[in-house]
Amino acid sequence: MKRLAINPLPWVFGPMGPCVTEQNLREALADLAQTGFRALHTDVPAGMAVPQYKAILDEFGFAPAPGYFAGDFHRPEKQSAIIEQAKAHAGTLAALGVDSTFVAGNIDMARFANPAVGENASAERTKRMAETLGLLADAGFAEGVRFALHPHVAMIVETEEETRAVLDMTAGSSLGFGPDTGHLLWAGMAPEQIIADYADRMVGLHLKDVDPAGFRQVMRYEDDYVTATGTRHIWTEPGRGIVNFDAVFDALPAGFDGWFVVEVDVPHLPSPLESSQSSYDFLASHPYFTGATA
């Protein structure tokens, strides 16, 4: 059975980025309950106990799905603290019965200003990141949760070269692969190719599409990340852009049982509800998702 979830980012984005509260969590769930989704990206609001979070999900008929962990993996002086934070993150997920999570580097401000081209790339930095990611993945796995590398535009693991290097240097560790179709394409990758190349490491997948008109403008004007996503609307709902989802799904290993998490940060359609319904309808009608558990 395919496991399908959604990230409620459109409901929880604030001036400083995502900030989940009980109020906006409930608002998101009330809307999403009108769609076919029945699992939600895990992000427990600050100060909320895990049982209370689970009770709210239960109230709306939702199951918890993988979450997201980020850090300055290239900073050796932070390595011990990051590993402890990763263990705590894994403990929260394990308490909710979730067996995997996505792991991405923190924002690189030079890349935020000039995204998707590998600004500030450094082989030494990539090596340091790989070391920490391998260690934290093993620590998380000991808690019962598989961490999956999540390349992200404007962050410290962004490009194909960095993605392949980290995965290759962590071969034999518990670190899996959990890319985002939109971020892969924007950073110049063919999503289906890199997924096929690391099919044996695949743990989960974020699903978003890339709007062709927005993408052309972003590339032409060399926009910063905020302009690209908020003004050009480079992201769009799965099935409405230029990601070849047929090829992406074909690239996954036979019997793949990882999570698929829809994540359209800034909806292209007029409202978060319309965006989410469009995403669900596309996936529910796709042959790959016959029998999916949403």
XYZ file of C-alpha atoms in Angstrom:
294
model
C 0.000 0.000 0.000
C 1.309 3.461 -0.905
C 1.528 5.848 2.034
C 0.417 9.363 1.109
C 0.558 12.476 3.312
C 0.625 16.256 3.041
C 2.658 19.028 4.635
C 0.360 21.874 5.808
C 2.925 24.587 5.010
C 0.412 26.939 3.326
C -1.470 27.197 6.621
C 1.537 27.624 8.912
C 3.932 29.922 7.030
C 4.650 33.167 8.876
C 7.053 36.092 8.375
C 9.920 34.032 9.817
C 9.023 30.794 8.084
C 6.868 27.867 9.222
C 5.485 28.160 12.751
C 2.941 25.544 13.786
C 0.515 26.472 16.555
C -2.500 24.624 17.872
C -4.740 27.152 16.119
C -3.241 26.902 12.637
C -2.813 23.149 13.018
C -6.543 22.828 13.663
C -7.349 25.174 10.783
C -5.209 23.095 8.429
C -6.739 19.825 9.566
C -10.283 21.181 9.271
C -9.618 22.116 5.650
C -7.635 19.012 4.779
C -10.360 16.777 6.202
C -12.402 17.879 3.163
C -9.813 16.278 0.862
C -8.758 12.672 0.592
C -5.596 13.139 2.647
C -5.577 11.329 5.973
C -1.936 11.657 7.055
C -0.015 14.803 8.000
C 3.653 15.762 8.028
C 4.689 15.670 11.689
C 5.600 18.981 13.325
C 4.666 19.183 16.993
C 4.023 22.810 18.059
C 6.460 24.245 20.587
C 5.311 23.538 24.114
C 2.770 20.906 23.094
C 3.088 17.403 24.503
C 3.245 14.559 22.006
C 0.048 12.887 23.332
C -1.870 16.162 22.881
C -0.592 16.469 19.307
C -1.639 12.894 18.575
C -5.069 13.559 20.104
C -5.608 16.525 17.765
C -4.679 14.421 14.743
C -7.036 11.697 15.952
C -9.826 14.238 16.383
C -9.684 15.041 12.672
C -9.044 11.476 11.517
C -5.382 11.946 10.576
C -2.314 9.799 11.107
C 1.180 11.223 11.704
C 3.647 11.048 8.799
C 7.403 11.737 8.573
C 8.771 15.049 9.787
C 11.785 17.190 8.942
C 15.116 17.793 10.653
C 17.756 20.368 9.721
C 21.127 21.474 11.032
C 24.533 23.002 10.387
C 26.058 19.651 9.529
C 29.245 21.286 8.241
C 30.095 22.787 11.651
C 32.219 20.234 13.553
C 31.818 22.115 16.838
C 28.057 21.501 16.617
C 28.239 17.810 15.742
C 27.578 16.381 19.214
C 24.656 18.715 19.863
C 23.144 18.011 16.447
C 23.290 14.266 17.022
C 21.504 14.669 20.355
C 18.868 16.858 18.696
C 18.411 14.237 15.991
C 17.904 11.554 18.632
C 15.254 13.694 20.319
C 13.535 14.270 16.968
C 13.594 10.531 16.323
C 12.195 9.871 19.776
C 9.215 12.127 19.099
C 8.485 10.388 15.815
C 8.915 6.934 17.318
C 6.449 7.843 20.069
C 3.949 8.658 17.310
C 4.642 5.413 15.471
C 6.461 7.106 12.568
C 9.444 5.216 11.158
C 11.197 7.803 8.962
C 11.994 11.495 8.569
C 13.588 13.886 6.091
C 16.912 15.573 6.889
C 18.174 18.731 5.174
C 20.941 21.224 5.789
C 20.242 24.698 7.096
C 19.961 27.743 4.854
C 23.091 29.124 3.206
C 22.427 32.860 2.841
C 24.601 33.152 -0.278
C 22.474 30.427 -1.857
C 19.310 32.122 -0.636
C 20.362 35.144 -2.692
C 21.577 33.088 -5.654
C 19.746 29.761 -5.512
C 20.162 26.444 -7.317
C 23.694 27.015 -8.655
C 25.861 25.690 -5.816
C 27.100 29.018 -4.464
C 29.862 28.545 -1.849
C 30.362 24.898 -2.807
C 33.247 23.225 -1.026
C 34.411 19.623 -1.168
C 35.675 19.918 2.398
C 32.329 21.246 3.626
C 30.529 18.401 1.872
C 32.854 15.891 3.521
C 32.135 17.343 6.969
C 28.392 17.255 6.278
C 28.546 13.625 5.214
C 30.352 12.638 8.403
C 27.760 14.249 10.652
C 24.823 13.006 8.584
C 26.072 9.434 8.736
C 26.473 9.612 12.506
C 23.095 11.216 13.171
C 21.362 8.760 10.850
C 22.830 5.851 12.781
C 21.802 7.494 16.066
C 18.273 8.039 14.781
C 18.031 4.507 13.474
C 18.903 3.236 16.947
C 15.752 5.062 18.093
C 13.707 3.301 15.404
C 13.621 6.084 12.798
C 15.319 6.187 9.374
C 16.700 9.587 8.341
C 16.557 10.400 4.611
C 18.768 12.996 2.918
C 16.638 15.815 1.530
C 18.493 18.096 -0.928
C 16.972 21.569 -0.873
C 17.535 24.670 -2.975
C 19.225 27.473 -0.969
C 20.476 25.068 1.676
C 23.864 23.490 2.307
C 23.003 20.281 0.444
C 21.618 21.694 -2.796
C 23.312 20.434 -5.961
C 23.597 17.081 -7.678
C 27.319 16.971 -6.926
C 26.704 17.529 -3.206
C 23.808 15.086 -3.100
C 25.737 12.294 -4.768
C 28.834 12.988 -2.685
C 26.949 12.807 0.617
C 25.123 9.633 -0.385
C 28.305 8.001 -1.652
C 30.347 8.966 1.418
C 27.633 7.638 3.749
C 27.193 4.302 1.975
C 26.919 1.628 4.640
C 25.362 3.992 7.185
C 21.661 4.224 8.013
C 21.251 7.421 5.965
C 18.640 6.992 3.261
C 17.438 9.253 0.458
C 14.265 11.345 0.593
C 14.381 13.987 -2.142
C 11.853 16.566 -3.284
C 10.890 16.399 -6.955
C 10.676 20.181 -7.299
C 13.953 20.973 -5.584
C 15.774 18.363 -7.656
C 14.521 19.833 -10.919
C 15.178 23.465 -9.963
C 18.752 22.561 -8.984
C 19.338 21.138 -12.453
C 18.801 17.450 -11.815
C 16.614 14.947 -13.628
C 14.581 13.698 -10.641
C 13.937 10.283 -12.169
C 17.637 9.721 -12.876
C 19.027 10.424 -9.424
C 16.145 8.524 -7.817
C 16.913 5.529 -10.038
C 20.623 5.764 -9.245
C 19.961 5.620 -5.498
C 16.814 3.503 -5.566
C 18.224 1.201 -2.900
C 18.523 4.185 -0.517
C 15.019 5.582 -1.094
C 13.021 6.109 2.098
C 10.447 8.731 1.127
C 9.664 11.456 -1.374
C 8.326 15.003 -1.247
C 6.055 15.746 -4.189
C 5.750 19.173 -5.761
C 5.804 20.380 -9.351
C 7.607 23.223 -11.121
C 5.577 25.802 -13.033
C 7.107 26.264 -16.508
C 6.437 30.006 -16.779
C 7.675 30.682 -13.271
C 10.760 28.556 -13.862
C 11.626 30.433 -17.056
C 11.363 33.771 -15.270
C 13.440 32.608 -12.317
C 16.195 31.408 -14.608
C 16.062 34.533 -16.784
C 16.156 37.058 -13.938
C 18.334 34.998 -11.547
C 15.877 35.617 -8.726
C 16.572 35.101 -5.051
C 14.713 32.308 -3.265
C 11.901 34.466 -1.862
C 11.189 36.099 -5.218
C 11.317 32.755 -7.000
C 8.866 31.061 -4.665
C 6.672 33.952 -3.532
C 6.498 36.205 -6.591
C 7.278 33.991 -9.586
C 5.433 31.030 -8.044
C 7.971 28.514 -9.265
C 6.170 25.800 -7.291
C 2.891 24.335 -8.389
C 0.725 21.359 -7.549
C 1.796 17.879 -8.753
C 0.625 17.264 -12.301
C 0.424 20.965 -13.214
C 4.062 21.549 -14.164
C 7.117 20.074 -15.847
C 8.167 17.296 -13.468
C 7.800 13.943 -15.230
C 5.966 12.077 -12.493
C 5.467 8.974 -14.626
C 9.253 8.667 -14.887
C 9.735 9.481 -11.196
C 7.380 6.723 -10.072
C 8.881 4.280 -12.574
C 12.321 4.984 -11.079
C 11.297 3.834 -7.607
C 12.225 0.297 -6.593
C 9.652 -2.438 -6.956
C 7.556 -2.738 -3.832
C 8.615 0.677 -2.511
C 6.783 1.256 0.770
C 8.087 4.676 1.777
C 6.052 7.803 2.345
C 4.965 10.273 -0.345
C 4.467 13.718 1.175
C 2.851 16.460 -0.911
C 4.553 19.763 -0.147
C 3.476 22.799 -2.153
C 4.985 25.529 0.009
C 3.212 28.415 -1.764
C 0.083 27.222 -3.585
C -0.243 28.085 -7.244
C -4.015 27.700 -7.085
C -6.073 30.381 -5.296
C -6.318 28.726 -1.870
C -4.523 26.091 0.212
C -7.639 23.915 0.102
C -7.895 24.065 -3.704
C -4.177 23.365 -3.972
C -4.383 20.357 -1.681
C -7.456 18.962 -3.417
C -5.762 19.301 -6.812
C -2.683 17.484 -5.517
C -4.766 14.696 -4.051
C -6.887 14.306 -7.183
C -3.799 14.018 -9.400
C -2.215 11.354 -7.235
C -5.419 9.430 -6.540
C -6.032 9.150 -10.278
C -2.472 8.122 -11.128
C -2.060 4.391 -11.828
C 0.915 4.199 -9.471
C -1.272 5.120 -6.507
C -4.035 2.599 -6.975
C -4.758 1.376 -3.474
C -2.819 4.185 -1.788
C -3.333 4.801 1.922
C -3.876 8.546 2.246
